[in-house]
Amino acid sequence: MKTKSPSNYNALQISVHWLTALLILAAFILVWTFDNTPLAPDTFKLKLQLIAWHKWAGITVLMLFAIRLACKLVRGTPAIDPNLKPIERKMAVGVHHLLYLLMFALPLIGWALTSAKGYPVMLYGVWQLPDLVAKNEDLAHTLKEIHEVLAYGLLAIVGLHIAGALKHYVIDKDGTLARMIPFLKR
Ligand code: HEM
């Protein structure tokens, strides 16, 4: 897919990367808090707000994914460290591809699951997004299970991604992590 290979990530690519990381973390914290909030008259509004924020975080991840993909196509991304062993290179590329797939599929399935439950997605409480599918309880149930599996799959892949980045920094002592955290270069 990539045609160009600049030596660095630019400010937009770095911002999109860290904002996406923060929003994915927020999406997990919000939905776990939602799950642990009892359904009672005095917590009902809070519960609704938590799941609405979860959806906003997730849809924003989807929008940032579109920007990330556009940057990759137009500007390209720096080449993977040429000193990696072939197996390490394969793992790095595999993890990146899985991250791309999940950053796209997971929010989209969350959105479709909300539509199948018969609820509209109100982005930031202002814009009503179109329904992706018609109301269908059976489909909603299936999509919820897929959403859950993909979410925990994403968590595992993010774990591998972080482990890889730390290996570069602590063991290989190369400049890979500094490409995403420029102040580490100093
Ligand atoms: C980065 C994106 C997202 C992540 C990491 C994520 C993660 C999760 C997780 C971990 C759960 C709980 C699964 C469980 O243990 O039961 C969940 C549930 C859910 N998510 Fe997402 N999600 C994302 C995006 C979205 C989006 C974009 C929407 C809708 C627009 C959405 C709607 C929902 C709904 C409706 C539930 C079920 C809540 C319930 O009724 O229990 N998610 N999500």
JSON list of C-alpha atoms and ligand atoms in Angstrom, two decimals:
[
{"chain": "A", "resi": 1, "resn": "MET", "atom": "CA", "xyz": [0.00, 0.00, 0.00]},
{"chain": "A", "resi": 2, "resn": "LYS", "atom": "CA", "xyz": [2.78, 2.40, 1.00]},
{"chain": "A", "resi": 3, "resn": "THR", "atom": "CA", "xyz": [4.67, 4.01, -1.86]},
{"chain": "A", "resi": 4, "resn": "LYS", "atom": "CA", "xyz": [6.83, 6.58, -0.02]},
{"chain": "A", "resi": 5, "resn": "SER", "atom": "CA", "xyz": [9.06, 6.19, 2.99]},
{"chain": "A", "resi": 6, "resn": "PRO", "atom": "CA", "xyz": [9.90, 9.49, 4.74]},
{"chain": "A", "resi": 7, "resn": "SER", "atom": "CA", "xyz": [12.58, 9.46, 7.45]},
{"chain": "A", "resi": 8, "resn": "ASN", "atom": "CA", "xyz": [10.14, 10.67, 10.19]},
{"chain": "A", "resi": 9, "resn": "TYR", "atom": "CA", "xyz": [6.51, 10.80, 11.21]},
{"chain": "A", "resi": 10, "resn": "ASN", "atom": "CA", "xyz": [5.21, 14.37, 10.90]},
{"chain": "A", "resi": 11, "resn": "ALA", "atom": "CA", "xyz": [3.33, 16.28, 13.64]},
{"chain": "A", "resi": 12, "resn": "LEU", "atom": "CA", "xyz": [-0.06, 15.26, 12.25]},
{"chain": "A", "resi": 13, "resn": "GLN", "atom": "CA", "xyz": [0.87, 11.55, 12.19]},
{"chain": "A", "resi": 14, "resn": "ILE", "atom": "CA", "xyz": [2.26, 11.72, 15.76]},
{"chain": "A", "resi": 15, "resn": "SER", "atom": "CA", "xyz": [-0.85, 13.57, 17.03]},
{"chain": "A", "resi": 16, "resn": "VAL", "atom": "CA", "xyz": [-3.20, 11.06, 15.37]},
{"chain": "A", "resi": 17, "resn": "HIS", "atom": "CA", "xyz": [-1.22, 8.17, 16.88]},
{"chain": "A", "resi": 18, "resn": "TRP", "atom": "CA", "xyz": [-1.35, 9.45, 20.49]},
{"chain": "A", "resi": 19, "resn": "LEU", "atom": "CA", "xyz": [-4.91, 10.74, 20.28]},
{"chain": "A", "resi": 20, "resn": "THR", "atom": "CA", "xyz": [-6.03, 7.33, 19.00]},
{"chain": "A", "resi": 21, "resn": "ALA", "atom": "CA", "xyz": [-4.16, 5.59, 21.85]},
{"chain": "A", "resi": 22, "resn": "LEU", "atom": "CA", "xyz": [-5.84, 7.88, 24.44]},
{"chain": "A", "resi": 23, "resn": "LEU", "atom": "CA", "xyz": [-9.30, 7.40, 22.94]},
{"chain": "A", "resi": 24, "resn": "ILE", "atom": "CA", "xyz": [-8.96, 3.60, 22.81]},
{"chain": "A", "resi": 25, "resn": "LEU", "atom": "CA", "xyz": [-7.97, 3.66, 26.49]},
{"chain": "A", "resi": 26, "resn": "ALA", "atom": "CA", "xyz": [-10.91, 5.98, 27.24]},
{"chain": "A", "resi": 27, "resn": "ALA", "atom": "CA", "xyz": [-13.33, 3.68, 25.33]},
{"chain": "A", "resi": 28, "resn": "PHE", "atom": "CA", "xyz": [-12.31, 0.73, 27.56]},
{"chain": "A", "resi": 29, "resn": "ILE", "atom": "CA", "xyz": [-12.46, 2.71, 30.83]},
{"chain": "A", "resi": 30, "resn": "LEU", "atom": "CA", "xyz": [-15.87, 4.17, 29.91]},
{"chain": "A", "resi": 31, "resn": "VAL", "atom": "CA", "xyz": [-17.46, 0.85, 28.96]},
{"chain": "A", "resi": 32, "resn": "TRP", "atom": "CA", "xyz": [-16.01, -0.94, 32.02]},
{"chain": "A", "resi": 33, "resn": "THR", "atom": "CA", "xyz": [-17.39, 1.85, 34.25]},
{"chain": "A", "resi": 34, "resn": "PHE", "atom": "CA", "xyz": [-20.71, 1.52, 32.39]},
{"chain": "A", "resi": 35, "resn": "ASP", "atom": "CA", "xyz": [-20.72, -2.25, 33.05]},
{"chain": "A", "resi": 36, "resn": "ASN", "atom": "CA", "xyz": [-20.04, -1.67, 36.77]},
{"chain": "A", "resi": 37, "resn": "THR", "atom": "CA", "xyz": [-22.68, 1.04, 37.20]},
{"chain": "A", "resi": 38, "resn": "PRO", "atom": "CA", "xyz": [-25.93, -0.44, 38.50]},
{"chain": "A", "resi": 39, "resn": "LEU", "atom": "CA", "xyz": [-29.13, 0.17, 36.59]},
{"chain": "A", "resi": 40, "resn": "ALA", "atom": "CA", "xyz": [-31.02, 2.16, 39.23]},
{"chain": "A", "resi": 41, "resn": "PRO", "atom": "CA", "xyz": [-33.11, 5.36, 39.08]},
{"chain": "A", "resi": 42, "resn": "ASP", "atom": "CA", "xyz": [-30.29, 7.52, 40.51]},
{"chain": "A", "resi": 43, "resn": "THR", "atom": "CA", "xyz": [-27.55, 6.09, 38.20]},
{"chain": "A", "resi": 44, "resn": "PHE", "atom": "CA", "xyz": [-29.64, 5.72, 35.04]},
{"chain": "A", "resi": 45, "resn": "LYS", "atom": "CA", "xyz": [-28.55, 9.06, 33.52]},
{"chain": "A", "resi": 46, "resn": "LEU", "atom": "CA", "xyz": [-24.89, 8.42, 34.35]},
{"chain": "A", "resi": 47, "resn": "LYS", "atom": "CA", "xyz": [-25.07, 4.99, 32.70]},
{"chain": "A", "resi": 48, "resn": "LEU", "atom": "CA", "xyz": [-26.54, 6.49, 29.52]},
{"chain": "A", "resi": 49, "resn": "GLN", "atom": "CA", "xyz": [-23.87, 9.21, 29.51]},
{"chain": "A", "resi": 50, "resn": "LEU", "atom": "CA", "xyz": [-21.04, 6.67, 29.93]},
{"chain": "A", "resi": 51, "resn": "ILE", "atom": "CA", "xyz": [-22.15, 4.55, 26.96]},
{"chain": "A", "resi": 52, "resn": "ALA", "atom": "CA", "xyz": [-22.70, 7.71, 24.87]},
{"chain": "A", "resi": 53, "resn": "TRP", "atom": "CA", "xyz": [-19.11, 8.85, 25.66]},
{"chain": "A", "resi": 54, "resn": "HIS", "atom": "CA", "xyz": [-17.89, 5.33, 24.80]},
{"chain": "A", "resi": 55, "resn": "LYS", "atom": "CA", "xyz": [-19.53, 5.67, 21.38]},
{"chain": "A", "resi": 56, "resn": "TRP", "atom": "CA", "xyz": [-18.09, 9.17, 20.81]},
{"chain": "A", "resi": 57, "resn": "ALA", "atom": "CA", "xyz": [-14.59, 7.93, 21.67]},
{"chain": "A", "resi": 58, "resn": "GLY", "atom": "CA", "xyz": [-15.01, 4.96, 19.31]},
{"chain": "A", "resi": 59, "resn": "ILE", "atom": "CA", "xyz": [-16.38, 6.97, 16.38]},
{"chain": "A", "resi": 60, "resn": "THR", "atom": "CA", "xyz": [-13.54, 9.48, 16.83]},
{"chain": "A", "resi": 61, "resn": "VAL", "atom": "CA", "xyz": [-11.09, 6.56, 16.58]},
{"chain": "A", "resi": 62, "resn": "LEU", "atom": "CA", "xyz": [-12.77, 5.67, 13.26]},
{"chain": "A", "resi": 63, "resn": "MET", "atom": "CA", "xyz": [-12.41, 9.27, 12.00]},
{"chain": "A", "resi": 64, "resn": "LEU", "atom": "CA", "xyz": [-8.76, 9.38, 13.09]},
{"chain": "A", "resi": 65, "resn": "PHE", "atom": "CA", "xyz": [-8.24, 6.07, 11.29]},
{"chain": "A", "resi": 66, "resn": "ALA", "atom": "CA", "xyz": [-9.40, 7.75, 8.05]},
{"chain": "A", "resi": 67, "resn": "ILE", "atom": "CA", "xyz": [-6.88, 10.59, 8.61]},
{"chain": "A", "resi": 68, "resn": "ARG", "atom": "CA", "xyz": [-4.13, 8.06, 9.44]},
{"chain": "A", "resi": 69, "resn": "LEU", "atom": "CA", "xyz": [-4.83, 6.10, 6.27]},
{"chain": "A", "resi": 70, "resn": "ALA", "atom": "CA", "xyz": [-4.88, 9.27, 4.15]},
{"chain": "A", "resi": 71, "resn": "CYS", "atom": "CA", "xyz": [-1.49, 10.31, 5.65]},
{"chain": "A", "resi": 72, "resn": "LYS", "atom": "CA", "xyz": [-0.07, 6.85, 4.93]},
{"chain": "A", "resi": 73, "resn": "LEU", "atom": "CA", "xyz": [-1.24, 6.98, 1.31]},
{"chain": "A", "resi": 74, "resn": "VAL", "atom": "CA", "xyz": [-0.21, 10.58, 0.63]},
{"chain": "A", "resi": 75, "resn": "ARG", "atom": "CA", "xyz": [2.98, 10.96, 2.69]},
{"chain": "A", "resi": 76, "resn": "GLY", "atom": "CA", "xyz": [3.93, 7.39, 3.61]},
{"chain": "A", "resi": 77, "resn": "THR", "atom": "CA", "xyz": [5.42, 6.14, 6.88]},
{"chain": "A", "resi": 78, "resn": "PRO", "atom": "CA", "xyz": [9.05, 5.58, 7.87]},
{"chain": "A", "resi": 79, "resn": "ALA", "atom": "CA", "xyz": [10.47, 2.17, 6.91]},
{"chain": "A", "resi": 80, "resn": "ILE", "atom": "CA", "xyz": [10.65, -0.57, 9.53]},
{"chain": "A", "resi": 81, "resn": "ASP", "atom": "CA", "xyz": [14.10, -0.85, 11.15]},
{"chain": "A", "resi": 82, "resn": "PRO", "atom": "CA", "xyz": [16.29, -2.68, 8.53]},
{"chain": "A", "resi": 83, "resn": "ASN", "atom": "CA", "xyz": [18.32, -4.34, 11.33]},
{"chain": "A", "resi": 84, "resn": "LEU", "atom": "CA", "xyz": [15.36, -6.44, 12.50]},
{"chain": "A", "resi": 85, "resn": "LYS", "atom": "CA", "xyz": [15.54, -10.21, 12.08]},
{"chain": "A", "resi": 86, "resn": "PRO", "atom": "CA", "xyz": [13.09, -11.51, 9.41]},
{"chain": "A", "resi": 87, "resn": "ILE", "atom": "CA", "xyz": [10.80, -12.98, 12.11]},
{"chain": "A", "resi": 88, "resn": "GLU", "atom": "CA", "xyz": [10.75, -9.66, 14.02]},
{"chain": "A", "resi": 89, "resn": "ARG", "atom": "CA", "xyz": [10.00, -7.78, 10.81]},
{"chain": "A", "resi": 90, "resn": "LYS", "atom": "CA", "xyz": [7.11, -10.17, 10.03]},
{"chain": "A", "resi": 91, "resn": "MET", "atom": "CA", "xyz": [5.73, -9.69, 13.56]},
{"chain": "A", "resi": 92, "resn": "ALA", "atom": "CA", "xyz": [5.98, -5.89, 13.36]},
{"chain": "A", "resi": 93, "resn": "VAL", "atom": "CA", "xyz": [4.21, -5.79, 9.99]},
{"chain": "A", "resi": 94, "resn": "GLY", "atom": "CA", "xyz": [1.56, -8.30, 11.20]},
{"chain": "A", "resi": 95, "resn": "VAL", "atom": "CA", "xyz": [0.85, -6.28, 14.35]},
{"chain": "A", "resi": 96, "resn": "HIS", "atom": "CA", "xyz": [0.55, -3.06, 12.34]},
{"chain": "A", "resi": 97, "resn": "HIS", "atom": "CA", "xyz": [-1.87, -4.66, 9.87]},
{"chain": "A", "resi": 98, "resn": "LEU", "atom": "CA", "xyz": [-4.00, -6.10, 12.69]},
{"chain": "A", "resi": 99, "resn": "LEU", "atom": "CA", "xyz": [-4.08, -2.70, 14.40]},
{"chain": "A", "resi": 100, "resn": "TYR", "atom": "CA", "xyz": [-5.28, -1.09, 11.17]},
{"chain": "A", "resi": 101, "resn": "LEU", "atom": "CA", "xyz": [-7.95, -3.75, 10.71]},
{"chain": "A", "resi": 102, "resn": "LEU", "atom": "CA", "xyz": [-9.23, -3.44, 14.28]},
{"chain": "A", "resi": 103, "resn": "MET", "atom": "CA", "xyz": [-9.18, 0.39, 14.40]},
{"chain": "A", "resi": 104, "resn": "PHE", "atom": "CA", "xyz": [-11.55, 0.22, 11.42]},
{"chain": "A", "resi": 105, "resn": "ALA", "atom": "CA", "xyz": [-13.70, -2.85, 12.13]},
{"chain": "A", "resi": 106, "resn": "LEU", "atom": "CA", "xyz": [-14.25, -2.46, 15.89]},
{"chain": "A", "resi": 107, "resn": "PRO", "atom": "CA", "xyz": [-15.88, 1.02, 15.87]},
{"chain": "A", "resi": 108, "resn": "LEU", "atom": "CA", "xyz": [-17.87, 0.11, 12.75]},
{"chain": "A", "resi": 109, "resn": "ILE", "atom": "CA", "xyz": [-19.26, -3.01, 14.45]},
{"chain": "A", "resi": 110, "resn": "GLY", "atom": "CA", "xyz": [-20.04, -0.98, 17.60]},
{"chain": "A", "resi": 111, "resn": "TRP", "atom": "CA", "xyz": [-21.98, 1.45, 15.41]},
{"chain": "A", "resi": 112, "resn": "ALA", "atom": "CA", "xyz": [-23.83, -1.40, 13.58]},
{"chain": "A", "resi": 113, "resn": "LEU", "atom": "CA", "xyz": [-24.59, -3.04, 16.95]},
{"chain": "A", "resi": 114, "resn": "THR", "atom": "CA", "xyz": [-26.18, 0.21, 18.20]},
{"chain": "A", "resi": 115, "resn": "SER", "atom": "CA", "xyz": [-28.27, 0.46, 15.01]},
{"chain": "A", "resi": 116, "resn": "ALA", "atom": "CA", "xyz": [-29.34, -3.20, 15.32]},
{"chain": "A", "resi": 117, "resn": "LYS", "atom": "CA", "xyz": [-30.48, -2.47, 18.90]},
{"chain": "A", "resi": 118, "resn": "GLY", "atom": "CA", "xyz": [-32.69, 0.24, 17.43]},
{"chain": "A", "resi": 119, "resn": "TYR", "atom": "CA", "xyz": [-30.80, 3.26, 18.83]},
{"chain": "A", "resi": 120, "resn": "PRO", "atom": "CA", "xyz": [-29.36, 6.11, 16.75]},
{"chain": "A", "resi": 121, "resn": "VAL", "atom": "CA", "xyz": [-25.72, 7.12, 17.29]},
{"chain": "A", "resi": 122, "resn": "MET", "atom": "CA", "xyz": [-25.69, 10.83, 18.29]},
{"chain": "A", "resi": 123, "resn": "LEU", "atom": "CA", "xyz": [-22.08, 11.93, 17.73]},
{"chain": "A", "resi": 124, "resn": "TYR", "atom": "CA", "xyz": [-21.00, 14.37, 20.49]},
{"chain": "A", "resi": 125, "resn": "GLY", "atom": "CA", "xyz": [-24.71, 14.67, 21.35]},
{"chain": "A", "resi": 126, "resn": "VAL", "atom": "CA", "xyz": [-25.19, 16.82, 18.24]},
{"chain": "A", "resi": 127, "resn": "TRP", "atom": "CA", "xyz": [-25.00, 14.88, 14.97]},
{"chain": "A", "resi": 128, "resn": "GLN", "atom": "CA", "xyz": [-27.22, 11.89, 14.34]},
{"chain": "A", "resi": 129, "resn": "LEU", "atom": "CA", "xyz": [-25.29, 9.35, 12.27]},
{"chain": "A", "resi": 130, "resn": "PRO", "atom": "CA", "xyz": [-27.22, 7.17, 9.79]},
{"chain": "A", "resi": 131, "resn": "ASP", "atom": "CA", "xyz": [-28.25, 3.68, 10.93]},
{"chain": "A", "resi": 132, "resn": "LEU", "atom": "CA", "xyz": [-25.90, 1.05, 9.49]},
{"chain": "A", "resi": 133, "resn": "VAL", "atom": "CA", "xyz": [-28.48, -1.79, 9.73]},
{"chain": "A", "resi": 134, "resn": "ALA", "atom": "CA", "xyz": [-32.20, -2.09, 10.53]},
{"chain": "A", "resi": 135, "resn": "LYS", "atom": "CA", "xyz": [-33.35, -2.95, 14.06]},
{"chain": "A", "resi": 136, "resn": "ASN", "atom": "CA", "xyz": [-32.82, -6.67, 14.67]},
{"chain": "A", "resi": 137, "resn": "GLU", "atom": "CA", "xyz": [-32.34, -8.11, 18.18]},
{"chain": "A", "resi": 138, "resn": "ASP", "atom": "CA", "xyz": [-30.68, -11.36, 17.00]},
{"chain": "A", "resi": 139, "resn": "LEU", "atom": "CA", "xyz": [-28.19, -9.44, 14.86]},
{"chain": "A", "resi": 140, "resn": "ALA", "atom": "CA", "xyz": [-27.56, -7.03, 17.77]},
{"chain": "A", "resi": 141, "resn": "HIS", "atom": "CA", "xyz": [-26.70, -9.99, 20.00]},
{"chain": "A", "resi": 142, "resn": "THR", "atom": "CA", "xyz": [-24.27, -11.46, 17.43]},
{"chain": "A", "resi": 143, "resn": "LEU", "atom": "CA", "xyz": [-22.65, -8.08, 16.74]},
{"chain": "A", "resi": 144, "resn": "LYS", "atom": "CA", "xyz": [-22.24, -7.46, 20.48]},
{"chain": "A", "resi": 145, "resn": "GLU", "atom": "CA", "xyz": [-20.32, -10.74, 20.81]},
{"chain": "A", "resi": 146, "resn": "ILE", "atom": "CA", "xyz": [-18.14, -9.92, 17.79]},
{"chain": "A", "resi": 147, "resn": "HIS", "atom": "CA", "xyz": [-17.53, -6.41, 19.21]},
{"chain": "A", "resi": 148, "resn": "GLU", "atom": "CA", "xyz": [-16.44, -7.91, 22.52]},
{"chain": "A", "resi": 149, "resn": "VAL", "atom": "CA", "xyz": [-14.06, -10.46, 20.92]},
{"chain": "A", "resi": 150, "resn": "LEU", "atom": "CA", "xyz": [-12.51, -7.79, 18.66]},
{"chain": "A", "resi": 151, "resn": "ALA", "atom": "CA", "xyz": [-12.17, -5.36, 21.59]},
{"chain": "A", "resi": 152, "resn": "TYR", "atom": "CA", "xyz": [-10.19, -7.86, 23.68]},
{"chain": "A", "resi": 153, "resn": "GLY", "atom": "CA", "xyz": [-8.26, -8.87, 20.54]},
{"chain": "A", "resi": 154, "resn": "LEU", "atom": "CA", "xyz": [-7.34, -5.19, 20.12]},
{"chain": "A", "resi": 155, "resn": "LEU", "atom": "CA", "xyz": [-6.21, -5.04, 23.74]},
{"chain": "A", "resi": 156, "resn": "ALA", "atom": "CA", "xyz": [-3.90, -8.04, 23.15]},
{"chain": "A", "resi": 157, "resn": "ILE", "atom": "CA", "xyz": [-2.48, -6.59, 19.92]},
{"chain": "A", "resi": 158, "resn": "VAL", "atom": "CA", "xyz": [-1.91, -3.19, 21.58]},
{"chain": "A", "resi": 159, "resn": "GLY", "atom": "CA", "xyz": [-0.03, -5.09, 24.32]},
{"chain": "A", "resi": 160, "resn": "LEU", "atom": "CA", "xyz": [2.24, -6.69, 21.68]},
{"chain": "A", "resi": 161, "resn": "HIS", "atom": "CA", "xyz": [2.72, -3.32, 20.00]},
{"chain": "A", "resi": 162, "resn": "ILE", "atom": "CA", "xyz": [3.80, -1.71, 23.30]},
{"chain": "A", "resi": 163, "resn": "ALA", "atom": "CA", "xyz": [6.08, -4.66, 24.11]},
{"chain": "A", "resi": 164, "resn": "GLY", "atom": "CA", "xyz": [7.74, -4.27, 20.68]},
{"chain": "A", "resi": 165, "resn": "ALA", "atom": "CA", "xyz": [8.22, -0.51, 21.18]},
{"chain": "A", "resi": 166, "resn": "LEU", "atom": "CA", "xyz": [9.77, -1.09, 24.64]},
{"chain": "A", "resi": 167, "resn": "LYS", "atom": "CA", "xyz": [12.07, -3.79, 23.26]},
{"chain": "A", "resi": 168, "resn": "HIS", "atom": "CA", "xyz": [13.43, -1.26, 20.75]},
{"chain": "A", "resi": 169, "resn": "TYR", "atom": "CA", "xyz": [13.96, 1.30, 23.50]},
{"chain": "A", "resi": 170, "resn": "VAL", "atom": "CA", "xyz": [15.32, -0.87, 26.33]},
{"chain": "A", "resi": 171, "resn": "ILE", "atom": "CA", "xyz": [17.07, -3.80, 24.59]},
{"chain": "A", "resi": 172, "resn": "ASP", "atom": "CA", "xyz": [17.97, -2.64, 21.08]},
{"chain": "A", "resi": 173, "resn": "LYS", "atom": "CA", "xyz": [18.48, 0.98, 22.25]},
{"chain": "A", "resi": 174, "resn": "ASP", "atom": "CA", "xyz": [17.61, 2.26, 18.74]},
{"chain": "A", "resi": 175, "resn": "GLY", "atom": "CA", "xyz": [15.62, 5.32, 17.64]},
{"chain": "A", "resi": 176, "resn": "THR", "atom": "CA", "xyz": [12.33, 3.55, 16.81]},
{"chain": "A", "resi": 177, "resn": "LEU", "atom": "CA", "xyz": [10.37, 4.79, 19.87]},
{"chain": "A", "resi": 178, "resn": "ALA", "atom": "CA", "xyz": [11.81, 8.30, 19.48]},
{"chain": "A", "resi": 179, "resn": "ARG", "atom": "CA", "xyz": [10.13, 8.50, 16.06]},
{"chain": "A", "resi": 180, "resn": "MET", "atom": "CA", "xyz": [6.77, 8.61, 17.92]},
{"chain": "A", "resi": 181, "resn": "ILE", "atom": "CA", "xyz": [8.07, 10.43, 21.05]},
{"chain": "A", "resi": 182, "resn": "PRO", "atom": "CA", "xyz": [10.40, 13.05, 19.53]},
{"chain": "A", "resi": 183, "resn": "PHE", "atom": "CA", "xyz": [11.66, 14.42, 22.91]},
{"chain": "A", "resi": 184, "resn": "LEU", "atom": "CA", "xyz": [13.34, 11.03, 23.56]},
{"chain": "A", "resi": 185, "resn": "LYS", "atom": "CA", "xyz": [15.84, 11.95, 20.83]},
{"chain": "A", "resi": 186, "resn": "ARG", "atom": "CA", "xyz": [17.37, 14.64, 23.06]},
{"chain": "B", "resi": 1, "resn": "HEM", "atom": "C1", "xyz": [-11.92, 1.98, 19.78]},
{"chain": "B", "resi": 1, "resn": "HEM", "atom": "C2", "xyz": [-13.17, 1.66, 19.67]},
{"chain": "B", "resi": 1, "resn": "HEM", "atom": "C3", "xyz": [-13.93, 0.82, 20.63]},
{"chain": "B", "resi": 1, "resn": "HEM", "atom": "C4", "xyz": [-13.48, -0.01, 21.65]},
{"chain": "B", "resi": 1, "resn": "HEM", "atom": "C5", "xyz": [-12.04, -0.29, 22.08]},
{"chain": "B", "resi": 1, "resn": "HEM", "atom": "C6", "xyz": [-14.65, -0.63, 22.25]},
{"chain": "B", "resi": 1, "resn": "HEM", "atom": "C7", "xyz": [-14.62, -1.53, 23.29]},
{"chain": "B", "resi": 1, "resn": "HEM", "atom": "C8", "xyz": [-15.74, -2.10, 23.88]},
{"chain": "B", "resi": 1, "resn": "HEM", "atom": "C9", "xyz": [-15.72, -3.05, 24.99]},
{"chain": "B", "resi": 1, "resn": "HEM", "atom": "C10", "xyz": [-14.45, -3.57, 25.68]},
{"chain": "B", "resi": 1, "resn": "HEM", "atom": "C11", "xyz": [-17.00, -3.35, 25.27]},
{"chain": "B", "resi": 1, "resn": "HEM", "atom": "C12", "xyz": [-17.46, -4.28, 26.41]},
{"chain": "B", "resi": 1, "resn": "HEM", "atom": "C13", "xyz": [-17.54, -5.70, 25.95]},
{"chain": "B", "resi": 1, "resn": "HEM", "atom": "C14", "xyz": [-17.95, -6.52, 27.16]},
{"chain": "B", "resi": 1, "resn": "HEM", "atom": "O1", "xyz": [-17.05, -6.86, 27.94]},
{"chain": "B", "resi": 1, "resn": "HEM", "atom": "O2", "xyz": [-19.14, -6.75, 27.28]},
{"chain": "B", "resi": 1, "resn": "HEM", "atom": "C15", "xyz": [-17.86, -2.61, 24.38]},
{"chain": "B", "resi": 1, "resn": "HEM", "atom": "C16", "xyz": [-19.26, -2.65, 24.39]},
{"chain": "B", "resi": 1, "resn": "HEM", "atom": "C17", "xyz": [-20.06, -1.85, 23.60]},
{"chain": "B", "resi": 1, "resn": "HEM", "atom": "N1", "xyz": [-19.66, -0.93, 22.66]},
{"chain": "B", "resi": 1, "resn": "HEM", "atom": "FE1", "xyz": [-17.75, -0.54, 22.14]},
{"chain": "B", "resi": 1, "resn": "HEM", "atom": "N2", "xyz": [-15.77, -0.15, 21.61]},
{"chain": "B", "resi": 1, "resn": "HEM", "atom": "C18", "xyz": [-15.39, 0.73, 20.62]},
{"chain": "B", "resi": 1, "resn": "HEM", "atom": "C19", "xyz": [-16.20, 1.44, 19.76]},
{"chain": "B", "resi": 1, "resn": "HEM", "atom": "C20", "xyz": [-17.60, 1.49, 19.83]},
{"chain": "B", "resi": 1, "resn": "HEM", "atom": "C21", "xyz": [-18.45, 2.30, 19.00]},
{"chain": "B", "resi": 1, "resn": "HEM", "atom": "C22", "xyz": [-17.95, 3.25, 17.90]},
{"chain": "B", "resi": 1, "resn": "HEM", "atom": "C23", "xyz": [-19.73, 2.08, 19.38]},
{"chain": "B", "resi": 1, "resn": "HEM", "atom": "C24", "xyz": [-21.01, 2.65, 18.85]},
{"chain": "B", "resi": 1, "resn": "HEM", "atom": "C25", "xyz": [-21.09, 3.73, 18.09]},
{"chain": "B", "resi": 1, "resn": "HEM", "atom": "C26", "xyz": [-19.70, 1.11, 20.46]},
{"chain": "B", "resi": 1, "resn": "HEM", "atom": "C27", "xyz": [-20.81, 0.61, 21.11]},
{"chain": "B", "resi": 1, "resn": "HEM", "atom": "C28", "xyz": [-20.79, -0.34, 22.10]},
{"chain": "B", "resi": 1, "resn": "HEM", "atom": "C29", "xyz": [-21.96, -0.90, 22.73]},
{"chain": "B", "resi": 1, "resn": "HEM", "atom": "C30", "xyz": [-23.42, -0.52, 22.43]},
{"chain": "B", "resi": 1, "resn": "HEM", "atom": "C31", "xyz": [-21.52, -1.84, 23.65]},
{"chain": "B", "resi": 1, "resn": "HEM", "atom": "C32", "xyz": [-22.37, -2.75, 24.54]},
{"chain": "B", "resi": 1, "resn": "HEM", "atom": "C33", "xyz": [-22.65, -2.10, 25.86]},
{"chain": "B", "resi": 1, "resn": "HEM", "atom": "C34", "xyz": [-23.61, -3.01, 26.61]},
{"chain": "B", "resi": 1, "resn": "HEM", "atom": "O3", "xyz": [-24.77, -2.91, 26.31]},
{"chain": "B", "resi": 1, "resn": "HEM", "atom": "O4", "xyz": [-23.12, -3.77, 27.45]},
{"chain": "B", "resi": 1, "resn": "HEM", "atom": "N3", "xyz": [-18.38, 0.77, 20.70]},
{"chain": "B", "resi": 1, "resn": "HEM", "atom": "N4", "xyz": [-17.06, -1.85, 23.55]}
]
